[in-house]
mmCIF file with all atom_site columns, C-alpha atoms in Angstrom:
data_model
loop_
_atom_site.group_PDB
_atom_site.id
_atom_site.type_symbol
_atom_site.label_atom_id
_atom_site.label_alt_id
_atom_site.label_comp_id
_atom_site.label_asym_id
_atom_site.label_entity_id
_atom_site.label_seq_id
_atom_site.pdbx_PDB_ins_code
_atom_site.Cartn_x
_atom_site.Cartn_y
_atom_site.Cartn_z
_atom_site.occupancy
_atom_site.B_iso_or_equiv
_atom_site.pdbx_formal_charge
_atom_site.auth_seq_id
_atom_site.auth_comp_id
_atom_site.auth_asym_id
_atom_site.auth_atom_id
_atom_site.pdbx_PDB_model_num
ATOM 1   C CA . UNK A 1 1   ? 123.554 104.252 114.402 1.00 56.00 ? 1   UNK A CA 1
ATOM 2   C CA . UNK A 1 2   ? 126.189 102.394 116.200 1.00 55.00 ? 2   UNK A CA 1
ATOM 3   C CA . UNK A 1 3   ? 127.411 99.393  114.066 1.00 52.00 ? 3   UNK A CA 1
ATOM 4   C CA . UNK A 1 4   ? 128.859 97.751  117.615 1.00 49.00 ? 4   UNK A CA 1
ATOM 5   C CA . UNK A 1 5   ? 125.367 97.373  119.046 1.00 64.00 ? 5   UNK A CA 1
ATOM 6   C CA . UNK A 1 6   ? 124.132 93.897  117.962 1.00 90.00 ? 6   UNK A CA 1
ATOM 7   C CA . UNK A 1 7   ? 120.779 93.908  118.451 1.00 96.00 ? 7   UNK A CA 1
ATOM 8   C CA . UNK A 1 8   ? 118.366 95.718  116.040 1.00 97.00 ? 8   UNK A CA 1
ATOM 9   C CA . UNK A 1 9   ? 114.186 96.134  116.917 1.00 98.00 ? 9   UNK A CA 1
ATOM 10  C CA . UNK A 1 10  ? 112.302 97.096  113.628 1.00 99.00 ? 10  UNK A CA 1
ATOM 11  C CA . UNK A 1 11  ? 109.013 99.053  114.397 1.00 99.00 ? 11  UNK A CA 1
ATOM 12  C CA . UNK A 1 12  ? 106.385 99.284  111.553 1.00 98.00 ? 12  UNK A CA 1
ATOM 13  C CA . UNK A 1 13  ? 104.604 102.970 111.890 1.00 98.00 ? 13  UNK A CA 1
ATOM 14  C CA . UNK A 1 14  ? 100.782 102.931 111.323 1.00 97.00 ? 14  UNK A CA 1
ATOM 15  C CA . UNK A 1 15  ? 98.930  101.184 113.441 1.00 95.00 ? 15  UNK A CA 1
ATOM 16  C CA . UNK A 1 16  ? 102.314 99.849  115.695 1.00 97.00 ? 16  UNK A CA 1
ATOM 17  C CA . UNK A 1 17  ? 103.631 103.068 117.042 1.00 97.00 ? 17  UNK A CA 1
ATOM 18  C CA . UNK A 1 18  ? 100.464 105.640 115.771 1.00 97.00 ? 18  UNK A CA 1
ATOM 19  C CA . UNK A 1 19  ? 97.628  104.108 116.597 1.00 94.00 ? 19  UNK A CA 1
ATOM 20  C CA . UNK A 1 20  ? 96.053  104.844 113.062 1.00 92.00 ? 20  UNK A CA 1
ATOM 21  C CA . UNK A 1 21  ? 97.447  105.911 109.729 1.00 94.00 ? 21  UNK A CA 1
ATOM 22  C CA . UNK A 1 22  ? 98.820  108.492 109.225 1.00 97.00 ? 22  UNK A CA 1
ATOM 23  C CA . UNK A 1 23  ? 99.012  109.696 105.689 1.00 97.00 ? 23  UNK A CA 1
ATOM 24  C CA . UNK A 1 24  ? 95.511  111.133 104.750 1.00 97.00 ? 24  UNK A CA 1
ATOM 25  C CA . UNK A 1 25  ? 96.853  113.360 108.062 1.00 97.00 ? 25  UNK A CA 1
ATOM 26  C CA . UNK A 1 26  ? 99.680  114.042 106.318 1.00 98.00 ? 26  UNK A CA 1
ATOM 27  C CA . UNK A 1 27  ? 98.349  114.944 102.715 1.00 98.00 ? 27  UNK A CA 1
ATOM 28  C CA . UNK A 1 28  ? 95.440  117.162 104.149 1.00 98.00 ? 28  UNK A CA 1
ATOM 29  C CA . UNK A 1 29  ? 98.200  119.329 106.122 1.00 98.00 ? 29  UNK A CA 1
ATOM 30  C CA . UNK A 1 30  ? 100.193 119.928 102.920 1.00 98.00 ? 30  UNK A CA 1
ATOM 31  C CA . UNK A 1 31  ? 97.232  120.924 100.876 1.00 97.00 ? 31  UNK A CA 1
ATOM 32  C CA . UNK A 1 32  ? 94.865  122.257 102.852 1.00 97.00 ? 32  UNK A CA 1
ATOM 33  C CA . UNK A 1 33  ? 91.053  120.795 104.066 1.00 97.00 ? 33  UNK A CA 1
ATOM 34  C CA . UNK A 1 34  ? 89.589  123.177 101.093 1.00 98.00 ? 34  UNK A CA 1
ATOM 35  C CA . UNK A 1 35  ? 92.012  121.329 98.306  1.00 96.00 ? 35  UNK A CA 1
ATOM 36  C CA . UNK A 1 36  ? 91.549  118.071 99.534  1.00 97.00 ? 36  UNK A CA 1
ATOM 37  C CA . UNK A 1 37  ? 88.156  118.307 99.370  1.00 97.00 ? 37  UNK A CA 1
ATOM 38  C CA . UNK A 1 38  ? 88.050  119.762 96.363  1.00 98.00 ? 38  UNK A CA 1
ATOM 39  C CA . UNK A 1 39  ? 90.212  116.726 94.909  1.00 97.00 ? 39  UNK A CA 1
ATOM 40  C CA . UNK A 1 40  ? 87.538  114.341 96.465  1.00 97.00 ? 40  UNK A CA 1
ATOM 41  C CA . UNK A 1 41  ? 85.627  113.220 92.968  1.00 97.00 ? 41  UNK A CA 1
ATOM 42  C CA . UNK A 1 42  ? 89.468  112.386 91.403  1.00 97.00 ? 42  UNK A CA 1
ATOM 43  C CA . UNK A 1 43  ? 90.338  110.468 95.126  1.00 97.00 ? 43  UNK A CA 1
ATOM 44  C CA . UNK A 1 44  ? 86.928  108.287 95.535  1.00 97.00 ? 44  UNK A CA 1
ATOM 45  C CA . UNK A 1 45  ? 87.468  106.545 92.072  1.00 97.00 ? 45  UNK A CA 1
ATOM 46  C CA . UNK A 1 46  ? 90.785  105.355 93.358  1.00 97.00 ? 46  UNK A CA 1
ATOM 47  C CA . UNK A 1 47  ? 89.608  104.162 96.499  1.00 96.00 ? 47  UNK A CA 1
ATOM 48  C CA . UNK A 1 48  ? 86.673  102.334 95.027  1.00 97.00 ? 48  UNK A CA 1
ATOM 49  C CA . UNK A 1 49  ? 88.869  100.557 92.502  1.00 96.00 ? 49  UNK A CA 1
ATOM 50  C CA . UNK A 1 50  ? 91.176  99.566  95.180  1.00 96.00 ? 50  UNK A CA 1
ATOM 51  C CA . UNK A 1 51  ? 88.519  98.238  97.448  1.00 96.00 ? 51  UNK A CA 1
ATOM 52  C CA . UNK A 1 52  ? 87.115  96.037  94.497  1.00 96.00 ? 52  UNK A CA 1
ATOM 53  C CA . UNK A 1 53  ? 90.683  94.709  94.092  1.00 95.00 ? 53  UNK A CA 1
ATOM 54  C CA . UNK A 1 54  ? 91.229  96.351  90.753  1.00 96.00 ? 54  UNK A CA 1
ATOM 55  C CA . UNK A 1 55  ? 94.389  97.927  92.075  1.00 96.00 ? 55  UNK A CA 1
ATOM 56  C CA . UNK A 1 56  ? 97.103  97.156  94.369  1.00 95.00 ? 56  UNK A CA 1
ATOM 57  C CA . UNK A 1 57  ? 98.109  99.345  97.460  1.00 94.00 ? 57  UNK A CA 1
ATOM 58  C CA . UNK A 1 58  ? 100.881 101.052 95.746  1.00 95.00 ? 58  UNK A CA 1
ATOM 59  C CA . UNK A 1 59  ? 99.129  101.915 92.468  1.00 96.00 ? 59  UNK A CA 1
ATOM 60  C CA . UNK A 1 60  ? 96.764  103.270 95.272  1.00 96.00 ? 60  UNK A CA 1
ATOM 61  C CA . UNK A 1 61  ? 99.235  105.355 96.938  1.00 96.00 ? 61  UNK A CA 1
ATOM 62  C CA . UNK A 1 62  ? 100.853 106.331 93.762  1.00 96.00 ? 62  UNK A CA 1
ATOM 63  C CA . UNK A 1 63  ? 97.181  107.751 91.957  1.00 97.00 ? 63  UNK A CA 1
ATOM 64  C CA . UNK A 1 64  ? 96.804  109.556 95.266  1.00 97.00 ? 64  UNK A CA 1
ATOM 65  C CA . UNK A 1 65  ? 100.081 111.076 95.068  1.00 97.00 ? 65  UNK A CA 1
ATOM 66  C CA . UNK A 1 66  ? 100.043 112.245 91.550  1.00 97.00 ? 66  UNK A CA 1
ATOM 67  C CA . UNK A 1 67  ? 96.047  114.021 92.402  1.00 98.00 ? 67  UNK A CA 1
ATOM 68  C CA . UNK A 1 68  ? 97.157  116.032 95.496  1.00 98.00 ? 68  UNK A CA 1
ATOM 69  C CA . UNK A 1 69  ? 100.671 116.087 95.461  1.00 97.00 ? 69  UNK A CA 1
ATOM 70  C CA . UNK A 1 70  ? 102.247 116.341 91.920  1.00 96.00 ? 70  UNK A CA 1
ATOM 71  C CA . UNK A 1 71  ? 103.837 119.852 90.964  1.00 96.00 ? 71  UNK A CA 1
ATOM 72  C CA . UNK A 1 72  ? 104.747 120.747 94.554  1.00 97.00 ? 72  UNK A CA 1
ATOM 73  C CA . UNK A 1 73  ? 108.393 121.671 95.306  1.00 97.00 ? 73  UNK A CA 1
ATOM 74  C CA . UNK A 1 74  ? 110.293 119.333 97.813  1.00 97.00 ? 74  UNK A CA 1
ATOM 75  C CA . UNK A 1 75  ? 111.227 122.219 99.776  1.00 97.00 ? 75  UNK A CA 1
ATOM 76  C CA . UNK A 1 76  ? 107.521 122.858 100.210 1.00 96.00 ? 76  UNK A CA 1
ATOM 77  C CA . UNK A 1 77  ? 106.792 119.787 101.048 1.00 97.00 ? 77  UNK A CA 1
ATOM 78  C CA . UNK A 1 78  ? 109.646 119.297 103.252 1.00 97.00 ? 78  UNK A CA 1
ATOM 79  C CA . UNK A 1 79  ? 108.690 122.509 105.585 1.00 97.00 ? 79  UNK A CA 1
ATOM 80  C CA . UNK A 1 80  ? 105.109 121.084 105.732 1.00 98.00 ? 80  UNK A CA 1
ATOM 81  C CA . UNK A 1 81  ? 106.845 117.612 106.472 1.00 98.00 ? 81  UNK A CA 1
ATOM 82  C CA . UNK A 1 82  ? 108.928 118.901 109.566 1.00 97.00 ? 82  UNK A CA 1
ATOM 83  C CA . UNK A 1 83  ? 106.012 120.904 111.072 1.00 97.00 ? 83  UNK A CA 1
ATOM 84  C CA . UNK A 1 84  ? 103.260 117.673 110.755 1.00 98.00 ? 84  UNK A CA 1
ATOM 85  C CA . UNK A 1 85  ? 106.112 115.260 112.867 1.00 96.00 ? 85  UNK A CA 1
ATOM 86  C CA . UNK A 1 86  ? 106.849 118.290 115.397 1.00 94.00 ? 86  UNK A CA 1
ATOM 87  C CA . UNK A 1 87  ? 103.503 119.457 116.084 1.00 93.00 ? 87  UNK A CA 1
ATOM 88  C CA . UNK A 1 88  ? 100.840 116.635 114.864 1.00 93.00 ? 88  UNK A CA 1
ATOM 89  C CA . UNK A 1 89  ? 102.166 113.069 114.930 1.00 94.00 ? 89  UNK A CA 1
ATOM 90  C CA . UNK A 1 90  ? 102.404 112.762 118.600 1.00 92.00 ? 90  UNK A CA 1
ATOM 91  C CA . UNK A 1 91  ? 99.210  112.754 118.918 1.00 94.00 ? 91  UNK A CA 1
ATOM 92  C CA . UNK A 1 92  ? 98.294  109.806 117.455 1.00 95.00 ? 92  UNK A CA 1
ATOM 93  C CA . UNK A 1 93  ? 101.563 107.710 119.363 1.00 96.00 ? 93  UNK A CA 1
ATOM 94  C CA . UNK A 1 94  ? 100.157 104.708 120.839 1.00 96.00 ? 94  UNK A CA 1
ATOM 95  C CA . UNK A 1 95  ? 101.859 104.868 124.583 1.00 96.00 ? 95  UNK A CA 1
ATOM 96  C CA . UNK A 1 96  ? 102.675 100.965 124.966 1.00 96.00 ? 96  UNK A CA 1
ATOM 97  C CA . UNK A 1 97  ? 104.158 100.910 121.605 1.00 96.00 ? 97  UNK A CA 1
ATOM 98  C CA . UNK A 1 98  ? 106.468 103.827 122.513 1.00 97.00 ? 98  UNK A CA 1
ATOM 99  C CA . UNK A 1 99  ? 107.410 102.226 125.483 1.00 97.00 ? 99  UNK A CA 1
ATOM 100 C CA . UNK A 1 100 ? 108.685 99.576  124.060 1.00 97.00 ? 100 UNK A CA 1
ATOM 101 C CA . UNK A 1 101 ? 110.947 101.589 121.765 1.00 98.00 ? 101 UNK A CA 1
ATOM 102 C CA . UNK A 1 102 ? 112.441 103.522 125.133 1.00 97.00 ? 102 UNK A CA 1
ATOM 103 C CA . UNK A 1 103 ? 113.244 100.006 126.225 1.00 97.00 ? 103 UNK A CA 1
ATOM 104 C CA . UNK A 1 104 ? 115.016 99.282  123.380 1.00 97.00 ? 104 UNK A CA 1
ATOM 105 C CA . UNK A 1 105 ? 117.024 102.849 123.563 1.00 95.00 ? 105 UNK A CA 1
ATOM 106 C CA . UNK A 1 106 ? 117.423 101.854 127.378 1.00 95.00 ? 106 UNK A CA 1
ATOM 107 C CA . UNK A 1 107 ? 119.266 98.460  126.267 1.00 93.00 ? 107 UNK A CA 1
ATOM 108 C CA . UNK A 1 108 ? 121.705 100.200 123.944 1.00 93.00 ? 108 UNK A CA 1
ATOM 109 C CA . UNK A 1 109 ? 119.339 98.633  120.049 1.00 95.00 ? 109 UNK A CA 1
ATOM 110 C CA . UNK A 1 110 ? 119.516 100.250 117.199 1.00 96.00 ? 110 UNK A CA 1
ATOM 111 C CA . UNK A 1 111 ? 116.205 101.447 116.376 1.00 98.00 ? 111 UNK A CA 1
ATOM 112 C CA . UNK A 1 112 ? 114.841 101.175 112.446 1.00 98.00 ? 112 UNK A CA 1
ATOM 113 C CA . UNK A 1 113 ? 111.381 102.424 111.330 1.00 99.00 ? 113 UNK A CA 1
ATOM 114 C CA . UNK A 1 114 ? 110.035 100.375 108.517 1.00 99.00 ? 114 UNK A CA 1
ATOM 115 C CA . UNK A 1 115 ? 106.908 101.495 107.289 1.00 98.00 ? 115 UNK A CA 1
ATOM 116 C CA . UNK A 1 116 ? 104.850 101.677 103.945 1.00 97.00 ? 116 UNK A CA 1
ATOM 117 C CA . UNK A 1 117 ? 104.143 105.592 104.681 1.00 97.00 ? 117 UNK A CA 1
ATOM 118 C CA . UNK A 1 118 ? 106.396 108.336 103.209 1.00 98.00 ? 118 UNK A CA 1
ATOM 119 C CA . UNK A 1 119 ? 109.579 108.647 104.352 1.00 98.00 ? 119 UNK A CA 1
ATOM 120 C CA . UNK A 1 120 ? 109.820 112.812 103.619 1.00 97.00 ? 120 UNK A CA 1
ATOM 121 C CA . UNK A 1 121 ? 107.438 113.216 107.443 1.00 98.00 ? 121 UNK A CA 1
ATOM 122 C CA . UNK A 1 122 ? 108.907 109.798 109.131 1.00 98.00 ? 122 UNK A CA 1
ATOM 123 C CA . UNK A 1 123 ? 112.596 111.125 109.050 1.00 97.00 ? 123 UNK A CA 1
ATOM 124 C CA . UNK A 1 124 ? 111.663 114.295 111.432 1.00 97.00 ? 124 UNK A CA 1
ATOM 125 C CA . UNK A 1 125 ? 109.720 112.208 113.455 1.00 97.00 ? 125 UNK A CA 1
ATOM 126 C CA . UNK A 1 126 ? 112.669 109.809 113.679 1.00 97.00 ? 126 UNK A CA 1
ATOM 127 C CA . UNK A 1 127 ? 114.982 112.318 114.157 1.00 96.00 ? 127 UNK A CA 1
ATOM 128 C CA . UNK A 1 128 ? 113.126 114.054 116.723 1.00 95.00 ? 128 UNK A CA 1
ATOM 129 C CA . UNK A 1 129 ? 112.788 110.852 118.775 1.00 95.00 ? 129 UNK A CA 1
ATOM 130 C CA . UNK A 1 130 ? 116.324 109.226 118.439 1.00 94.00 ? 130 UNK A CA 1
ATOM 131 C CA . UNK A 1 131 ? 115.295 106.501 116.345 1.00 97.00 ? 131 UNK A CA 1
ATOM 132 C CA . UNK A 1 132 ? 119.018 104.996 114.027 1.00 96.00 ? 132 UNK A CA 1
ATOM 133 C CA . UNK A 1 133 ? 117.213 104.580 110.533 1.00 97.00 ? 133 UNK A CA 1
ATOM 134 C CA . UNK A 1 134 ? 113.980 105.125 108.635 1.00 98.00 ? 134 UNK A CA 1
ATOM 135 C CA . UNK A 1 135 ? 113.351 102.469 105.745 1.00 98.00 ? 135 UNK A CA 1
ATOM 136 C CA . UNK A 1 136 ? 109.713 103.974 104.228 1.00 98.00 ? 136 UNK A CA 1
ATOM 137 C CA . UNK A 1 137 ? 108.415 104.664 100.945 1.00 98.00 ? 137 UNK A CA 1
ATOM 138 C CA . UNK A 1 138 ? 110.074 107.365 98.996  1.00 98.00 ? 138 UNK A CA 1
ATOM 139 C CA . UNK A 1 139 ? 108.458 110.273 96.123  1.00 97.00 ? 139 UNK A CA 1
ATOM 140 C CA . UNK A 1 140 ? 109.956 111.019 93.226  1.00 97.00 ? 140 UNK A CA 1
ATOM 141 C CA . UNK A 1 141 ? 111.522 114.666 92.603  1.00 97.00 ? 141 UNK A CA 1
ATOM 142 C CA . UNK A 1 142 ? 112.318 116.080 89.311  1.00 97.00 ? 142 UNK A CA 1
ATOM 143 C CA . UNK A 1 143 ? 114.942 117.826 87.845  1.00 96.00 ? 143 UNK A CA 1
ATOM 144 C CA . UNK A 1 144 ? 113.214 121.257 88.805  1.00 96.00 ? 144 UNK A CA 1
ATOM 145 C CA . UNK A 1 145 ? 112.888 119.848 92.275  1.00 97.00 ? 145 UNK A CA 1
ATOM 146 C CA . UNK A 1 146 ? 109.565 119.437 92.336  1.00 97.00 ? 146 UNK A CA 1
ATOM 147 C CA . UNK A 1 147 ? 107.773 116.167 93.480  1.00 97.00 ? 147 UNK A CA 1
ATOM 148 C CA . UNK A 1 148 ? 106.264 114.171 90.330  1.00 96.00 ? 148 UNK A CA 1
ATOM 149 C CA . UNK A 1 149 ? 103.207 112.445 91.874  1.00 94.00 ? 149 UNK A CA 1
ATOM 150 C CA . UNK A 1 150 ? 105.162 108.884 91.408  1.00 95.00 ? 150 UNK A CA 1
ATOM 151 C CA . UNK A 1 151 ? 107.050 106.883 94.032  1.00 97.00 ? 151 UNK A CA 1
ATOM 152 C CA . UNK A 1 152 ? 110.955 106.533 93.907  1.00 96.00 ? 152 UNK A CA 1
ATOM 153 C CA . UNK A 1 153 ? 110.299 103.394 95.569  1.00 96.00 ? 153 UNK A CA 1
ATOM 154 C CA . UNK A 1 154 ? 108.146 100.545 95.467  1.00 95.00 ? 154 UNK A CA 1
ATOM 155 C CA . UNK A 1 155 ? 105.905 101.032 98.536  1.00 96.00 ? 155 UNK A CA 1
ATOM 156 C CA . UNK A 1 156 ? 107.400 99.703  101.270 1.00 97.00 ? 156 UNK A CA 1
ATOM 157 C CA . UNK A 1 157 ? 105.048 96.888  102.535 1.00 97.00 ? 157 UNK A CA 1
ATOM 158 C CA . UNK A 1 158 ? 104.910 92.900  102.632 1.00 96.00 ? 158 UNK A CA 1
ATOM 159 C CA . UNK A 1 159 ? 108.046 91.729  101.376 1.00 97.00 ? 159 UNK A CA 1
ATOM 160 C CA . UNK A 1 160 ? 109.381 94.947  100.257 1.00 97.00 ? 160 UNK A CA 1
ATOM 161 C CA . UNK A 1 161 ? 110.135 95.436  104.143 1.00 98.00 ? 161 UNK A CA 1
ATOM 162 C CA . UNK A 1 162 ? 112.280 92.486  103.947 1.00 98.00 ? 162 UNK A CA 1
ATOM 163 C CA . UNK A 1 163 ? 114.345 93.713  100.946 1.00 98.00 ? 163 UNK A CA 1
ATOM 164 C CA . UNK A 1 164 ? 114.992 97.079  101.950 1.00 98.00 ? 164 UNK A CA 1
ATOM 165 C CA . UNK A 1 165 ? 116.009 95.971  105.319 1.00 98.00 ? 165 UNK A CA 1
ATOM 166 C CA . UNK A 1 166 ? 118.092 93.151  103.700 1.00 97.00 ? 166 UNK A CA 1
ATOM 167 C CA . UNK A 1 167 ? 119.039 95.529  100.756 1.00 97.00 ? 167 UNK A CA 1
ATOM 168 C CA . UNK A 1 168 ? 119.716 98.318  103.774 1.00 97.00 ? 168 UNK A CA 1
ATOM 169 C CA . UNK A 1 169 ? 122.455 96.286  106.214 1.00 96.00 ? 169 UNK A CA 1
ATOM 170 C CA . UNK A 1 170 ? 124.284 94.932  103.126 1.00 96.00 ? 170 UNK A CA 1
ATOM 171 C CA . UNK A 1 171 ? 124.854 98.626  101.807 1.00 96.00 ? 171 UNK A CA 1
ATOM 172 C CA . UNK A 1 172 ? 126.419 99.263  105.019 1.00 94.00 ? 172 UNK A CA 1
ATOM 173 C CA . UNK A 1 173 ? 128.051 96.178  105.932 1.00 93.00 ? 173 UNK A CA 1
ATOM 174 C CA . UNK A 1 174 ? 125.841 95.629  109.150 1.00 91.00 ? 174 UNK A CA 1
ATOM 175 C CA . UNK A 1 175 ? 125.442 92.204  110.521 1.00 89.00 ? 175 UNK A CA 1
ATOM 176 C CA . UNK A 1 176 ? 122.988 92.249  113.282 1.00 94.00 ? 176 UNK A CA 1
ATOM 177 C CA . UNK A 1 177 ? 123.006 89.213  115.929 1.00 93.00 ? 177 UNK A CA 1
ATOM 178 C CA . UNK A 1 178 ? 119.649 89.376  116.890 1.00 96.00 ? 178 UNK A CA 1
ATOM 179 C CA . UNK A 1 179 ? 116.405 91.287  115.742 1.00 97.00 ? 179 UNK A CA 1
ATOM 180 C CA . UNK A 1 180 ? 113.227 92.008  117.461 1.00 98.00 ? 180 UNK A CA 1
ATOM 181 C CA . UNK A 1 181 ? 110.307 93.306  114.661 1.00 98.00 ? 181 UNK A CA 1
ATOM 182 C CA . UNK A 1 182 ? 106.949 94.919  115.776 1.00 98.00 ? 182 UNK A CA 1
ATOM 183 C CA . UNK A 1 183 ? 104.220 95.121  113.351 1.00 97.00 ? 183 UNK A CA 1
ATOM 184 C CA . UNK A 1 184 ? 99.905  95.316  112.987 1.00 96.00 ? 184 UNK A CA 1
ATOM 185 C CA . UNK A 1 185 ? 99.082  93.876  109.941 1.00 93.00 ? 185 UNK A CA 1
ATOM 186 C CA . UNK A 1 186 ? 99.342  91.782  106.988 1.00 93.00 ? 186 UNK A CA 1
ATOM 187 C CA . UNK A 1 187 ? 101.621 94.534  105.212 1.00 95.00 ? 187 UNK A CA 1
ATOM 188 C CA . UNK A 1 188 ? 104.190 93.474  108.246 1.00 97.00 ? 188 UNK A CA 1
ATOM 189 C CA . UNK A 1 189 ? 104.164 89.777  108.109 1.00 96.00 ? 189 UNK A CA 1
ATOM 190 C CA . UNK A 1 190 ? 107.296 88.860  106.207 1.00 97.00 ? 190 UNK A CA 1
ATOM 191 C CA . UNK A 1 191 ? 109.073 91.562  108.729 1.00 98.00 ? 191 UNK A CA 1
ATOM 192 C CA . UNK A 1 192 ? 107.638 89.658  111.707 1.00 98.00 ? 192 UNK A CA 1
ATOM 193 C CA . UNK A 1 193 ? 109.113 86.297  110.193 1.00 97.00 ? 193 UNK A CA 1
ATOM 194 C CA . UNK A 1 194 ? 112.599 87.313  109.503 1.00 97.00 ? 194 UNK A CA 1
ATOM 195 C CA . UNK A 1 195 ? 112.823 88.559  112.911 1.00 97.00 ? 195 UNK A CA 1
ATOM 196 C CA . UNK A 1 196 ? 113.808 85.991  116.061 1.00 96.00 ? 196 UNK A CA 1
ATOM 197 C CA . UNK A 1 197 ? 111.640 87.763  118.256 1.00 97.00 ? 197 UNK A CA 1
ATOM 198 C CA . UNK A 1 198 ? 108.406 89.035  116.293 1.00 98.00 ? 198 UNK A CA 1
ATOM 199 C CA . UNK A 1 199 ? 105.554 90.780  118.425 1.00 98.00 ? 199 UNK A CA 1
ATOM 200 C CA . UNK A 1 200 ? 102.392 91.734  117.519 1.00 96.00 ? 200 UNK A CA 1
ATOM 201 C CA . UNK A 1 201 ? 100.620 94.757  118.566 1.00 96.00 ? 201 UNK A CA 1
ATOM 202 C CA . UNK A 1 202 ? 96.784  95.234  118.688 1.00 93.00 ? 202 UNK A CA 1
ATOM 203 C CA . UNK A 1 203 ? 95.937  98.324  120.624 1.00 88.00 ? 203 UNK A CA 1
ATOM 204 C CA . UNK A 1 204 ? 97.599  98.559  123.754 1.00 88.00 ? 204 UNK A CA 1
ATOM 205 C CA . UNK A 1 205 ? 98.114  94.787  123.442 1.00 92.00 ? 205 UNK A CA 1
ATOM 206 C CA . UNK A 1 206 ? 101.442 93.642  122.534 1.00 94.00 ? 206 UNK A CA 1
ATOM 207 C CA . UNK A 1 207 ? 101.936 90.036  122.106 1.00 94.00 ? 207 UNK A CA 1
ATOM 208 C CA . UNK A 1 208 ? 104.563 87.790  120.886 1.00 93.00 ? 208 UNK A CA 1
ATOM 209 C CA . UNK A 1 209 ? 103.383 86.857  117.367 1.00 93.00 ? 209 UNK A CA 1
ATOM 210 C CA . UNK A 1 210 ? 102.311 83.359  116.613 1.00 86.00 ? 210 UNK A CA 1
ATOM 211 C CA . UNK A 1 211 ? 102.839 83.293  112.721 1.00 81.00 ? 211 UNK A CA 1
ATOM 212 C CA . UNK A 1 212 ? 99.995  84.110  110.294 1.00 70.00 ? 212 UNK A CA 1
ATOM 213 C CA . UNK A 1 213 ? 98.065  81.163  111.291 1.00 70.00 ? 213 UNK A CA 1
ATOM 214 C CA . UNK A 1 214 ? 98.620  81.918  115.260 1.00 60.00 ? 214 UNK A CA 1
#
């Protein structure tokens, strides 16, 4: 990241540059089709009480985490981390969203990815693809090194974006001039309002974003 460059685009993940999400991908590569499936009757109770509004996304995320995740080293998880973003995630890149981030790279902008998936996959993606900074949702790892089940972070949607971007540049003493912020869904709208130049992306539409009520 180069602190001189003034202009910063923020690209949410799922659904902006993938064109779906991502982390059910994700979770059945670590653990295997036969686990998952096996861990189905502990996963559809969380979904359903979600759906009926009985949870919130991260308690979600969190429930899901602790089921097919908890007990696993990091280094485990890590390997199986770097292999999903270098052999599986490109798959799913929506082409019109990526463009736009070459243009970016082309005009000299730092590049941030701020999403609500897990940060442990995004970084090698990131990495692999030049992009400055990835603000996601982080797991918890215990003294043993081994991941928990629970989040380090809060998940990283709605206004969370906002204050780990915020929380992010005054860490590091970066004072951007002007920020351009992609985004698909409710989960992005607060990052699409502190941006000047917000865009909206729907498929391969991308379209300068109207506020909620647009």
């Amino acid at each position: 990241m180069n602190p001189s460059r003034q202009i910063v685009a923020y690209f949410d993940f799922d659904g902006t540059i993938s064109r779906k999400d991502t982390l059910v991908p994700f979770l059945v590569f670590v653990v295997g089709k036969l686990r998952f499936t096996l861990a189905l009757p502990k996963l559809i109770p969380i979904v359903i009480r979600y759906c009926l509004g009985m949870i919130n996304n991260e308690a979600a995320k969190q429930a899901t985490l602790t089921v097919l995740l908890k007990g696993y080293s990091k280094r485990q998880v890590e390997h199986k981390a770097k292999q999903f973003a270098l052999t599986h995630l490109n798959k799913y890149i929506n082409p019109v969203a990526y463009a736009k981030i070459e243009w970016h790279r082309e005009h000299g902008h730092n590049l941030f990815l701020v999403s609500a998936n897990l940060g442990i996959y995004l970084r090698h993606w990131a990495n692999l693809h030049k992009l400055d900074q990835v603000i996601a949702t982080e797991l918890e790892i215990d003294a043993q090194q081994c991941l928990t089940g629970r989040l380090l972070t809060h998940n990283c949607y709605g206004k969370q974006k906002v204050e780990r971007i915020q929380d992010f540049l005054t860490k590091n003493k970066l004072n951007f001039n002007y920020a351009y912020a992609y985004g698909n869904s409710a989960g992005d709208f607060e990052m699409l309002e502190y941006a000047d130049e917000p865009y909206y992306v729907s498929g391969e539409m991308i379209e300068a974003w109207e506020g909620r009520n647009g």
